[in-house]
């Protein structure tokens, strides 16, 4: 949703739909373009014969339809000498609403050369025709007129209300609008008649059978006495409709009879079948006026305007337009523009944050706006029928005064561990980088306006203020104003967390040793706080890593103790569905359905929820071979071939009654090179074997899962704090690994991954 972009000099109308059947979204109309809006039109081609439409074929060329039946190419502001296609011998254009109506290029046009046109047929007594043509095999600026294949030939008894707009939707299907067949007040009743294609929006699969196939999810497939091509109905003359290129929402402008013009919205997730009311309603009003009508289930317009307001003539025929998706920095990005053929007024339409639709006059012109169109870059054009010109709608550079990016976090502790921060700004693009006091840092694009970047521990060794800048070439802006990031001293928790990480994982990250990560290469986020009932102030310092979450429950405790920083009982929480919020306080959740081991999208292996039913099973006898295999459903089977790996049940654990598997106990009690006092020393990897993992809460079981896309036999065991896996096929040092419990828990707790997982499971 966009906030209001064009402020009106005076408000002149607020529709209160006294006769409305059910209240549509409130539409506030405002007159007089704001003097600061500076919207204008610029002629980019002239000398056309009654232009009716303009579009593109996926490149820089523009294609303009001339009413008599000619398609011209505009390139670099010039009309090419030879038309792209001339079918004047097929088109009847004598009446004001006859001619060539629509043009749509197939999404695969660069490879298949297919495009589609609609017109009133000279050969079929004015019938509505939809035909497919192909590009010339020898000249990309020429169509092959002999390649015509007629898809639809719909009888049309009158010479008006043809509709005729063509557009491919985000789903790859061809959408076609048809008018009600002409005449006043739909004399044939076509708008509400599902046995005719007139007065409808059609949805066709032109990639299937000839001449076309019916999409299986069209709303009237298999419905008796209904044409299966129909996607929506109750339309009078939907001359122009368009899809929002970003959201997929469909805007349908339907030309009214005598009182109202309307714009309808069909959301991108529509399943079709909408009834827009014609001829029972005109806009949101019953027809005839004041008659009263039963129109339950009708879709009401998001915007409508009367032909007159007292003595003021406002228009007579709406020309639907497009949502602007050109320059993302423009304040008009996301605004829908449309016009009226009789007045030349160009309107803007935006949805406010409260759901109301705000329409305002963007520009008053003397043009006869027959159509809008867009080019390959999302810029908007309009066709002036009488003037024979194509204009570009020029939107001013309305980028606001440069604002500093926002940072999360904006304050971090000096001496903390390396961590990931997020910066958001209006002009982030794929080639944007983050500069930290002038130094470029590695970044990852995390959203349309955000980047994540890694702050290394040496950047935050001392208190101070860093200047964070987003540098980009996306739209001509070299770099953002700086955003200050404070590095504050005195937070002993941050230093303690950093020391805990550094002891085991700094040597791995720096390439001094080759072994599995205990925590991960850096914090997923910089240290922050989470609610916890039994800590001072009701919050505690935490930092998420790929493999775990570090936490400090008592900041006044002995910071030299290995238990000053602990890692949460995250595995227990995810398996039991009890999120811990205090020493004896829990919030019930569903057990986590994330895979315990293997790739996240693997469908075969066990999840945390799978292990819920395994917590109370009898332990493997000490010294026995572990040959039990588990599947996703929790079924346990014996597979004696697993004895080849020589894995034994090694160590009964105190309190829980479960037995630690041999490879895991060997890992938990191993000596290794760790970082201590600025140097590598050989010491116990864990000062207490259960420090990182907690006690085992299940037995170890084999499972077969995909690891980086390859099927592997993997031994898995759940501990209170960690999941350990043993993959015999891995290289030494990486056979025993700790699962990405920190990532998994963050998703389980907050509903989203902080960034795409990239390490192991």
XYZ file of C-alpha atoms in Angstrom:
761
model
C 0.000 0.000 0.000
C 1.167 3.467 -0.745
C 0.502 6.640 1.123
C -1.040 9.593 -0.692
C 1.373 11.039 -3.245
C -0.600 13.885 -4.830
C -2.052 16.331 -2.362
C -5.087 18.136 -3.781
C -5.543 21.886 -3.655
C -9.161 21.363 -2.737
C -11.341 18.383 -2.105
C -14.447 18.411 -4.195
C -16.187 15.130 -3.683
C -16.609 12.427 -1.121
C -18.863 9.687 -2.401
C -21.309 8.399 0.156
C -22.920 5.466 -1.587
C -26.462 5.919 -0.358
C -27.764 3.423 -2.900
C -24.838 1.055 -2.697
C -25.672 -2.595 -2.327
C -22.811 -3.196 0.040
C -20.296 -0.569 0.959
C -17.218 -0.518 -1.273
C -13.911 0.789 -0.008
C -14.295 4.509 0.643
C -12.950 6.555 -2.252
C -12.015 10.166 -1.685
C -11.867 12.258 -4.829
C -9.875 15.453 -4.962
C -9.758 18.085 -7.677
C -6.886 20.125 -8.961
C -3.413 18.673 -9.397
C -1.041 19.783 -6.711
C 1.256 22.446 -8.102
C 4.209 20.491 -6.701
C 3.328 17.243 -8.456
C 4.813 18.348 -11.828
C 3.415 15.366 -13.706
C 3.400 16.015 -17.446
C 3.283 14.243 -20.797
C 5.927 14.283 -23.484
C 5.312 13.436 -27.144
C 7.522 10.560 -28.239
C 5.851 9.767 -31.595
C 3.349 11.488 -33.858
C 1.728 11.082 -37.240
C -0.132 7.901 -36.309
C -3.588 7.092 -37.690
C -5.917 6.992 -34.659
C -3.652 5.147 -32.205
C -5.564 2.852 -29.869
C -2.886 1.075 -27.856
C 0.856 0.969 -27.173
C 2.937 -1.836 -25.661
C 6.325 -3.581 -25.845
C 7.689 -6.996 -26.795
C 10.235 -7.383 -24.019
C 12.748 -4.981 -25.514
C 13.208 -1.257 -26.068
C 10.789 -1.013 -29.017
C 7.226 0.254 -28.691
C 4.366 -1.171 -30.752
C 1.436 1.147 -31.518
C -1.950 -0.017 -32.817
C -3.668 2.146 -35.417
C -7.447 1.804 -35.429
C -7.816 0.749 -39.129
C -5.705 -2.379 -38.470
C -2.009 -1.477 -38.585
C 0.705 -2.129 -35.969
C 3.605 0.312 -36.121
C 6.993 0.060 -34.412
C 8.394 3.105 -32.632
C 12.132 2.963 -32.116
C 14.242 5.801 -30.748
C 11.307 8.160 -31.167
C 10.825 7.307 -34.845
C 8.104 5.269 -36.541
C 9.764 2.637 -38.693
C 9.010 3.012 -42.428
C 7.327 -0.402 -42.757
C 4.535 -1.468 -40.422
C 5.080 -4.515 -38.230
C 1.698 -5.857 -39.364
C -0.983 -4.523 -41.712
C -4.343 -6.338 -41.605
C -6.594 -3.542 -42.836
C -8.138 -5.988 -45.287
C -9.385 -8.051 -42.333
C -10.524 -5.268 -40.004
C -13.731 -3.289 -40.158
C -13.240 0.104 -38.505
C -16.139 2.178 -39.851
C -17.872 2.712 -36.503
C -16.276 4.627 -33.675
C -15.763 1.526 -31.521
C -14.573 -0.807 -34.288
C -11.020 -1.475 -35.369
C -8.016 -3.338 -34.002
C -8.307 -3.440 -30.218
C -5.578 -5.359 -28.463
C -2.055 -6.693 -28.800
C -0.218 -9.059 -26.463
C 3.164 -10.683 -26.957
C 3.589 -14.217 -25.660
C 5.846 -14.433 -22.571
C 8.169 -16.620 -24.682
C 8.019 -14.270 -27.672
C 11.825 -14.026 -27.994
C 11.916 -17.762 -28.749
C 8.515 -18.665 -30.233
C 7.662 -15.366 -31.986
C 3.948 -15.609 -31.106
C 1.733 -12.580 -30.526
C -2.010 -12.078 -30.360
C -4.355 -9.407 -31.731
C -8.064 -8.732 -31.372
C -10.195 -6.840 -33.875
C -13.668 -6.399 -35.358
C -13.809 -8.609 -38.430
C -14.558 -7.349 -41.891
C -14.991 -10.912 -43.101
C -17.371 -12.039 -40.318
C -19.826 -9.160 -40.331
C -18.205 -7.275 -37.466
C -17.523 -10.322 -35.280
C -14.998 -10.142 -32.461
C -11.863 -12.009 -33.553
C -8.871 -13.135 -31.523
C -5.985 -14.300 -33.707
C -2.420 -15.492 -33.232
C 0.401 -14.353 -35.517
C 4.091 -15.121 -35.723
C 7.123 -12.944 -36.175
C 8.913 -13.115 -39.493
C 11.742 -15.622 -39.488
C 14.027 -13.208 -41.314
C 13.177 -9.745 -39.932
C 12.421 -9.082 -36.224
C 10.650 -5.848 -37.194
C 8.159 -7.680 -39.382
C 5.316 -10.074 -38.648
C 4.298 -12.863 -40.995
C 0.777 -11.938 -42.167
C 0.289 -15.450 -43.536
C 0.765 -17.022 -40.103
C -2.674 -16.002 -38.808
C -4.561 -18.554 -36.746
C -8.005 -17.560 -35.480
C -8.640 -18.595 -31.877
C -12.005 -16.916 -31.325
C -14.668 -15.630 -33.714
C -17.544 -14.308 -31.586
C -20.696 -13.083 -33.294
C -21.264 -9.386 -32.612
C -24.646 -8.008 -33.646
C -23.846 -4.336 -32.983
C -20.907 -2.100 -33.730
C -19.955 -1.075 -30.201
C -18.885 -2.543 -26.836
C -16.219 -4.923 -28.086
C -13.817 -4.762 -25.137
C -10.789 -6.303 -26.799
C -7.967 -5.867 -24.278
C -5.387 -8.672 -24.267
C -2.763 -9.364 -21.615
C -0.840 -12.321 -20.284
C -1.229 -12.773 -16.543
C 1.495 -13.741 -14.076
C 0.174 -17.302 -14.432
C 1.112 -17.388 -18.131
C -2.487 -17.512 -19.356
C -3.966 -15.091 -21.887
C -6.701 -12.838 -20.511
C -9.212 -11.350 -22.988
C -11.959 -8.802 -22.293
C -15.168 -8.810 -24.324
C -17.925 -6.203 -24.322
C -21.586 -6.987 -23.789
C -22.299 -6.933 -27.525
C -23.456 -3.331 -27.744
C -26.662 -1.406 -27.480
C -27.962 0.466 -24.460
C -28.458 -1.308 -21.131
C -27.284 -4.699 -22.469
C -30.444 -5.494 -24.465
C -29.371 -9.118 -25.003
C -28.604 -9.727 -21.322
C -25.092 -10.935 -22.094
C -23.400 -9.542 -18.995
C -25.066 -12.052 -16.662
C -25.419 -14.906 -19.179
C -22.745 -17.556 -18.633
C -23.636 -19.286 -21.904
C -22.104 -16.485 -23.974
C -18.565 -15.123 -24.067
C -19.792 -11.520 -24.373
C -19.577 -9.194 -21.377
C -16.802 -11.277 -19.822
C -13.169 -11.585 -18.933
C -11.813 -14.773 -20.518
C -8.786 -16.828 -19.474
C -7.199 -19.061 -22.116
C -4.269 -21.463 -22.212
C -2.633 -20.748 -25.565
C 0.222 -23.159 -24.883
C -1.941 -26.255 -25.129
C -4.341 -27.638 -27.673
C -5.353 -25.735 -30.793
C -6.865 -23.249 -30.977
C -6.528 -23.015 -27.189
C -7.048 -25.049 -24.022
C -9.106 -24.279 -20.942
C -7.069 -23.849 -17.739
C -8.147 -26.595 -15.359
C -8.749 -24.101 -12.534
C -11.023 -21.774 -14.501
C -14.057 -21.214 -12.250
C -16.704 -22.623 -14.620
C -14.935 -25.777 -15.717
C -17.500 -28.561 -15.574
C -20.358 -26.169 -14.729
C -23.493 -26.874 -16.710
C -24.741 -24.119 -19.045
C -21.567 -22.074 -18.662
C -18.662 -21.397 -21.021
C -15.477 -22.708 -19.469
C -13.384 -19.879 -20.961
C -14.999 -17.394 -18.556
C -12.861 -16.054 -15.719
C -15.155 -13.196 -14.588
C -18.427 -11.694 -15.792
C -20.918 -8.856 -15.349
C -18.896 -6.416 -17.471
C -20.276 -3.812 -19.876
C -17.209 -2.815 -21.853
C -13.934 -3.495 -20.062
C -11.978 -1.634 -22.720
C -8.721 -1.707 -20.792
C -7.392 -3.800 -17.920
C -3.861 -4.397 -16.655
C -1.857 -6.454 -14.186
C 0.348 -4.849 -11.581
C 3.795 -6.052 -12.666
C 4.938 -6.381 -9.045
C 1.946 -7.768 -7.136
C -0.042 -9.487 -9.901
C -3.232 -7.635 -8.901
C -5.606 -7.037 -11.824
C -7.187 -3.611 -12.421
C -10.280 -3.633 -14.666
C -11.722 -0.340 -15.900
C -15.312 -0.831 -17.130
C -16.944 1.882 -19.273
C -20.319 2.939 -17.857
C -23.727 3.594 -19.447
C -25.061 6.969 -18.441
C -24.003 7.830 -14.916
C -20.864 6.165 -13.580
C -17.411 5.041 -14.689
C -15.664 2.408 -12.588
C -12.340 0.765 -11.753
C -12.417 -2.744 -10.284
C -9.671 -4.647 -8.512
C -9.155 -8.391 -8.672
C -6.446 -9.466 -6.200
C -3.610 -11.663 -7.391
C -4.855 -14.603 -5.335
C -8.308 -14.563 -6.942
C -9.729 -17.927 -7.986
C -11.968 -16.251 -10.562
C -15.726 -16.249 -10.898
C -16.199 -12.595 -9.897
C -19.466 -10.945 -10.946
C -19.074 -7.186 -11.456
C -22.810 -6.583 -11.655
C -23.599 -5.272 -15.149
C -26.396 -4.692 -16.191
C -27.991 -4.951 -12.740
C -25.603 -2.330 -11.428
C -23.597 0.492 -12.955
C -20.619 0.948 -10.704
C -21.941 0.471 -7.191
C -25.415 1.787 -8.033
C -28.574 -0.059 -8.956
C -29.763 0.386 -12.531
C -32.091 2.132 -13.215
C -31.212 4.630 -10.504
C -33.333 4.274 -7.408
C -34.900 1.029 -8.590
C -33.465 -1.176 -5.909
C -31.978 -4.502 -6.926
C -30.737 -7.819 -5.586
C -27.055 -7.975 -6.259
C -25.725 -10.055 -3.408
C -22.298 -11.356 -4.249
C -21.419 -8.593 -6.700
C -17.878 -7.204 -6.603
C -18.036 -3.441 -6.167
C -15.505 -1.052 -7.671
C -12.584 0.378 -5.730
C -13.129 3.684 -7.557
C -15.956 5.244 -9.550
C -16.831 8.738 -10.729
C -20.058 10.231 -12.093
C -20.390 11.785 -15.518
C -21.320 15.059 -13.864
C -21.255 16.658 -10.466
C -23.838 19.378 -10.580
C -22.708 21.690 -13.373
C -19.256 20.120 -13.593
C -18.744 17.621 -16.430
C -16.316 14.996 -15.189
C -16.213 12.484 -18.017
C -18.064 9.862 -20.008
C -15.735 6.924 -20.733
C -13.035 5.580 -18.418
C -9.711 4.538 -19.944
C -7.984 2.045 -17.698
C -4.263 2.415 -17.135
C -1.386 0.838 -15.233
C 0.287 0.740 -11.868
C 3.564 2.613 -12.197
C 6.512 0.253 -11.773
C 9.251 2.309 -13.377
C 11.745 4.084 -11.142
C 11.406 2.572 -7.623
C 12.715 5.817 -6.129
C 9.723 7.767 -7.430
C 7.037 8.640 -4.923
C 4.558 7.563 -7.625
C 5.924 4.009 -7.579
C 2.902 1.789 -6.972
C 0.317 4.384 -8.071
C -2.375 3.363 -10.551
C -2.975 5.933 -13.314
C -6.112 6.057 -15.478
C -7.988 8.622 -17.541
C -11.269 9.642 -19.138
C -11.527 9.639 -22.920
C -13.963 12.564 -23.034
C -12.077 15.001 -20.793
C -8.433 13.945 -21.024
C -8.145 14.111 -17.241
C -5.518 11.770 -15.837
C -6.232 10.435 -12.370
C -4.059 8.731 -9.765
C -5.349 6.035 -7.451
C -3.619 4.793 -4.276
C -4.670 2.656 -1.374
C -4.024 4.222 1.996
C -2.677 2.300 4.962
C -6.190 2.253 6.446
C -7.547 0.506 3.336
C -9.272 3.533 1.820
C -8.651 4.332 -1.830
C -7.554 7.886 -2.572
C -8.000 9.235 -6.098
C -6.804 12.638 -7.217
C -6.413 14.529 -10.466
C -2.809 14.055 -11.515
C -2.977 16.061 -14.741
C -5.562 17.895 -16.821
C -5.001 17.503 -20.586
C -6.848 18.093 -23.838
C -5.855 14.666 -25.144
C -8.292 11.978 -26.273
C -6.732 9.210 -24.206
C -7.731 5.992 -25.921
C -5.262 3.795 -24.019
C -2.322 3.596 -21.699
C 0.650 1.306 -22.172
C 3.987 0.492 -20.595
C 7.457 -0.092 -21.933
C 10.049 -2.684 -21.004
C 11.217 -0.543 -18.056
C 7.759 0.007 -16.593
C 7.379 3.597 -17.779
C 3.825 4.593 -18.710
C 2.658 5.857 -22.122
C -0.700 6.985 -23.465
C -2.254 7.103 -26.921
C -3.996 10.266 -28.154
C -6.555 9.034 -30.681
C -7.464 12.353 -32.316
C -3.991 13.875 -32.110
C -2.329 10.783 -33.591
C 0.395 10.848 -30.953
C 1.993 8.640 -28.323
C 2.919 10.469 -25.130
C 5.081 9.364 -22.238
C 3.786 10.167 -18.776
C 6.729 11.941 -17.185
C 6.912 11.665 -13.431
C 9.272 14.104 -11.747
C 12.236 13.140 -9.674
C 10.406 13.015 -6.413
C 12.968 11.146 -4.396
C 12.816 12.691 -0.936
C 15.766 14.335 0.664
C 18.340 11.627 1.292
C 17.713 9.868 4.560
C 20.155 7.802 6.537
C 19.729 4.030 6.488
C 18.214 2.310 9.498
C 20.312 -0.210 11.364
C 19.399 -3.262 13.396
C 20.954 -3.179 15.900
C 21.958 0.473 16.267
C 23.910 -0.139 19.479
C 26.259 -3.066 20.136
C 28.662 -4.016 22.869
C 32.382 -3.439 22.546
C 34.393 -6.627 22.668
C 31.513 -8.740 21.393
C 31.649 -11.647 18.993
C 31.475 -11.252 15.241
C 27.849 -10.894 14.265
C 25.415 -10.121 11.472
C 23.578 -6.779 11.317
C 20.921 -5.508 8.921
C 20.749 -2.173 7.143
C 17.610 -0.915 5.370
C 17.475 1.918 2.857
C 15.261 3.080 -0.024
C 17.838 2.513 -2.753
C 19.236 -0.939 -2.158
C 20.056 -2.834 -5.340
C 21.889 -6.035 -6.258
C 25.196 -4.190 -6.515
C 24.860 -2.350 -3.193
C 27.541 -2.712 -0.548
C 27.957 -1.614 3.044
C 30.871 0.576 4.059
C 32.015 0.567 7.661
C 34.116 3.671 8.301
C 35.026 3.574 4.588
C 35.791 -0.151 4.477
C 33.600 -2.349 2.257
C 32.095 -5.283 4.137
C 30.668 -8.531 2.713
C 26.905 -8.213 2.290
C 23.890 -10.364 1.447
C 20.712 -9.003 -0.152
C 17.922 -9.907 2.283
C 15.001 -7.952 0.829
C 14.001 -5.264 -1.644
C 15.399 -2.583 0.656
C 17.723 -4.393 3.046
C 21.180 -5.922 3.297
C 22.803 -8.038 5.976
C 26.484 -7.591 6.701
C 28.998 -9.199 9.027
C 30.626 -7.070 11.708
C 33.887 -8.733 12.607
C 35.053 -8.783 16.203
C 38.015 -6.503 15.430
C 35.584 -3.808 14.253
C 34.014 -3.618 17.695
C 37.002 -4.246 19.918
C 36.768 -0.779 21.491
C 33.909 1.636 22.293
C 33.211 4.322 19.717
C 30.921 5.210 16.822
C 31.073 3.624 13.377
C 29.685 5.323 10.265
C 27.678 2.833 8.184
C 26.949 3.807 4.576
C 25.071 2.008 1.795
C 26.905 2.450 -1.484
C 24.938 1.666 -4.638
C 24.812 2.373 -8.349
C 21.209 1.233 -8.656
C 19.624 4.528 -9.636
C 22.393 7.047 -9.842
C 22.778 7.559 -6.095
C 26.361 6.866 -5.162
C 25.946 6.403 -1.452
C 23.597 7.056 1.408
C 24.117 9.497 4.217
C 25.959 7.808 7.069
C 24.087 6.048 9.845
C 25.916 6.017 13.188
C 26.322 2.681 14.947
C 27.295 3.040 18.585
C 29.795 0.658 20.126
C 29.387 0.946 23.862
C 31.601 -0.359 26.636
C 30.744 -1.787 30.019
C 28.574 -4.690 28.831
C 30.384 -7.662 30.277
C 27.870 -10.116 28.766
C 28.950 -9.218 25.243
C 32.603 -9.845 26.033
C 31.805 -13.148 27.744
C 29.785 -14.346 24.749
C 32.633 -13.315 22.443
C 35.167 -15.233 24.536
C 32.993 -18.345 24.513
C 32.658 -18.256 20.720
C 36.309 -17.398 20.181
C 37.667 -20.341 22.170
C 36.424 -23.006 19.741
C 35.362 -21.301 16.504
C 37.861 -18.499 15.926
C 40.531 -21.048 14.879
C 38.063 -22.674 12.454
C 37.048 -19.396 10.838
C 40.635 -18.273 10.456
C 41.634 -21.615 8.868
C 43.997 -22.515 11.710
C 42.242 -25.852 12.248
C 39.796 -27.970 10.232
C 36.873 -29.269 12.257
C 33.173 -28.821 12.715
C 31.724 -25.555 13.981
C 30.582 -25.492 17.586
C 28.653 -22.225 17.199
C 29.118 -20.978 13.629
C 31.356 -18.506 11.776
C 29.629 -15.469 13.359
C 26.534 -14.547 15.282
C 23.378 -14.598 13.189
C 22.663 -11.274 14.842
C 24.590 -9.066 17.182
C 23.921 -9.665 20.864
C 20.412 -8.622 21.869
C 17.927 -9.395 24.630
C 14.858 -11.600 25.010
C 12.190 -11.727 27.722
C 12.896 -14.121 30.589
C 10.941 -13.951 33.828
C 13.696 -14.959 36.239
C 16.420 -12.515 35.213
C 16.991 -8.933 36.416
C 14.586 -6.630 34.588
C 12.769 -9.559 33.003
C 15.162 -9.824 30.024
C 18.454 -11.552 29.401
C 21.302 -11.024 26.965
C 21.274 -13.554 24.121
C 23.043 -14.060 20.831
C 21.926 -16.457 18.118
C 24.451 -18.506 16.182
C 23.839 -21.099 13.473
C 24.304 -23.922 15.958
C 22.853 -22.553 19.203
C 21.772 -19.540 21.226
C 24.122 -18.203 23.888
C 22.515 -16.601 26.911
C 23.526 -14.878 30.142
C 20.973 -15.367 32.915
C 22.844 -13.633 35.761
C 25.003 -10.733 34.583
C 26.259 -10.225 38.151
C 27.637 -13.768 38.346
C 31.202 -14.956 37.924
C 32.052 -14.033 34.320
C 35.094 -16.306 34.490
C 32.976 -19.420 34.967
C 32.196 -21.575 31.957
C 28.548 -21.520 33.132
C 28.319 -17.715 33.028
C 27.416 -18.104 29.346
C 25.183 -21.066 28.613
C 23.341 -22.198 25.519
C 19.624 -22.717 25.833
C 17.678 -25.948 26.057
C 16.536 -25.308 22.524
C 16.254 -28.913 21.377
C 14.141 -29.854 24.370
C 11.865 -26.898 23.681
C 11.420 -27.754 19.991
C 10.808 -31.465 20.600
C 8.327 -31.012 23.457
C 6.633 -27.896 22.077
C 7.298 -25.981 25.309
C 9.036 -22.629 24.753
C 10.785 -21.652 27.984
C 10.064 -18.103 29.193
C 11.347 -18.492 32.772
C 12.933 -21.075 35.028
C 9.558 -22.782 35.459
C 7.494 -20.883 32.896
C 6.654 -22.227 29.460
C 4.599 -21.152 26.472
C 2.983 -24.098 24.650
C 3.729 -24.432 20.944
C 3.477 -27.206 18.390
C 6.683 -29.278 18.266
C 8.944 -28.145 15.464
C 8.419 -29.758 12.057
C 11.903 -28.746 10.871
C 14.261 -31.562 9.903
C 16.624 -32.620 12.668
C 19.271 -33.625 10.171
C 19.882 -33.331 6.448
C 18.772 -30.670 4.007
C 15.852 -28.527 5.071
C 13.761 -29.607 2.084
C 14.408 -33.340 2.546
C 11.095 -35.170 2.994
C 12.364 -38.481 4.376
C 14.276 -37.773 7.556
C 13.047 -37.206 11.108
C 11.961 -33.828 12.456
C 12.091 -32.491 15.998
C 8.426 -33.480 16.286
C 9.369 -37.032 15.304
C 11.561 -37.302 18.401
C 8.747 -36.325 20.766
C 7.596 -39.954 20.882
C 11.145 -41.292 21.443
C 12.019 -39.533 24.689
C 10.914 -42.336 26.989
C 12.184 -45.363 25.060
C 14.573 -47.823 26.671
C 18.282 -47.064 26.177
C 20.598 -49.091 24.011
C 22.585 -51.494 26.211
C 26.080 -50.157 26.866
C 28.523 -51.674 24.406
C 25.825 -52.844 21.975
C 25.983 -52.061 18.265
C 23.630 -49.293 17.189
C 21.759 -50.690 14.178
C 18.338 -49.093 14.663
C 16.992 -46.943 11.843
C 14.281 -44.285 12.219
C 12.038 -42.707 9.579
C 10.061 -39.470 9.516
C 6.994 -41.095 11.093
C 9.052 -42.293 14.068
C 9.051 -45.961 13.056
C 12.124 -47.810 14.333
C 13.463 -50.834 12.476
C 16.581 -52.921 12.907
C 19.028 -52.882 10.003
C 21.984 -55.165 10.652
C 23.874 -53.760 7.646
C 24.491 -50.666 9.785
C 26.888 -52.709 11.905
C 29.477 -51.994 9.193
C 29.980 -48.557 10.748
C 31.044 -50.048 14.085
C 29.064 -47.587 16.211
C 28.436 -48.696 19.798
C 26.357 -47.345 22.652
C 29.153 -45.946 24.789
C 28.251 -43.870 27.826
C 25.136 -43.963 30.031
C 24.281 -40.396 30.958
C 23.294 -39.357 34.454
C 19.700 -38.395 35.196
C 18.123 -38.962 31.770
C 18.828 -42.703 31.457
C 19.926 -42.431 27.808
C 23.200 -43.679 26.375
C 25.551 -41.488 24.371
C 26.703 -43.058 21.094
C 30.415 -43.805 20.778
C 31.353 -41.200 18.108
C 29.554 -38.492 20.068
C 31.141 -39.354 23.419
C 34.549 -39.430 21.774
C 33.858 -35.973 20.313
C 32.530 -34.544 23.594
C 35.614 -35.706 25.542
C 38.240 -34.993 22.869
C 41.256 -32.743 23.086
C 41.745 -30.129 20.388
C 43.484 -26.891 19.549
C 41.515 -23.990 20.993
C 42.100 -20.237 21.140
C 43.192 -19.050 24.531
C 44.855 -15.780 25.522
C 45.582 -14.914 21.906
C 47.200 -18.214 20.952
C 46.397 -21.777 19.951
C 46.724 -24.240 22.800
C 45.874 -27.913 23.106
C 43.133 -28.488 25.654
C 39.827 -30.234 26.178
C 37.433 -29.123 23.439
C 34.731 -28.844 26.123
C 35.766 -28.141 29.701
C 32.750 -30.203 30.724
C 31.643 -32.927 28.263
C 27.995 -31.863 28.525
C 28.626 -28.080 28.452
C 27.618 -27.499 24.832
C 25.169 -30.343 24.360
C 23.399 -30.835 27.661
C 22.321 -34.346 28.558
C 21.001 -36.807 25.963
C 17.203 -36.913 25.791
C 16.968 -39.669 23.195
C 18.921 -42.627 21.976
C 21.000 -42.404 18.807
C 19.375 -43.682 15.608
C 20.425 -44.032 12.016
C 18.470 -42.330 9.259
C 18.955 -41.796 5.543
C 18.701 -38.158 4.472
C 19.955 -35.849 1.754
C 23.013 -33.832 2.776
C 23.821 -31.111 0.234
C 21.643 -33.072 -2.194
C 23.369 -36.453 -1.687
C 21.762 -39.388 0.133
C 23.763 -40.289 3.237
C 23.496 -42.628 6.189
C 23.552 -40.318 9.221
C 23.493 -41.151 12.921
C 21.482 -38.607 14.904
C 20.986 -38.071 18.631
C 19.038 -35.384 20.466
C 20.527 -33.694 23.522
C 18.923 -31.012 25.676
C 20.796 -28.222 23.921
C 22.095 -29.658 20.669
C 21.569 -32.266 17.988
C 24.667 -34.289 17.131
C 25.078 -36.091 13.817
C 27.669 -38.585 12.658
C 28.181 -39.001 8.907
C 30.769 -41.731 8.183
C 31.218 -40.486 4.601
C 32.462 -37.065 5.752
C 36.110 -36.097 6.045
C 37.826 -36.490 9.437
C 37.065 -33.526 11.646
C 33.630 -33.168 10.052
C 32.152 -36.608 10.670
C 30.584 -35.443 13.921
C 28.692 -32.192 13.485
C 26.339 -30.085 15.518
C 23.008 -29.352 13.831
C 21.882 -25.835 12.983
C 19.772 -25.667 16.108
C 20.113 -21.883 16.413
C 18.653 -21.338 12.963
C 15.929 -23.928 13.503
C 14.910 -22.522 16.864
C 14.806 -18.950 15.601
C 12.432 -20.022 12.829
C 10.297 -22.021 15.282
C 10.074 -19.102 17.701
C 9.754 -16.153 15.317
C 8.324 -17.701 12.159
C 11.102 -16.824 9.747
C 14.703 -17.632 9.019
C 16.970 -14.623 9.498
C 18.661 -15.483 6.202
C 18.885 -18.563 3.953
C 20.668 -21.327 5.909
C 24.056 -22.045 4.438
C 25.883 -24.439 6.730
C 25.073 -28.139 6.770
C 21.567 -29.154 7.759
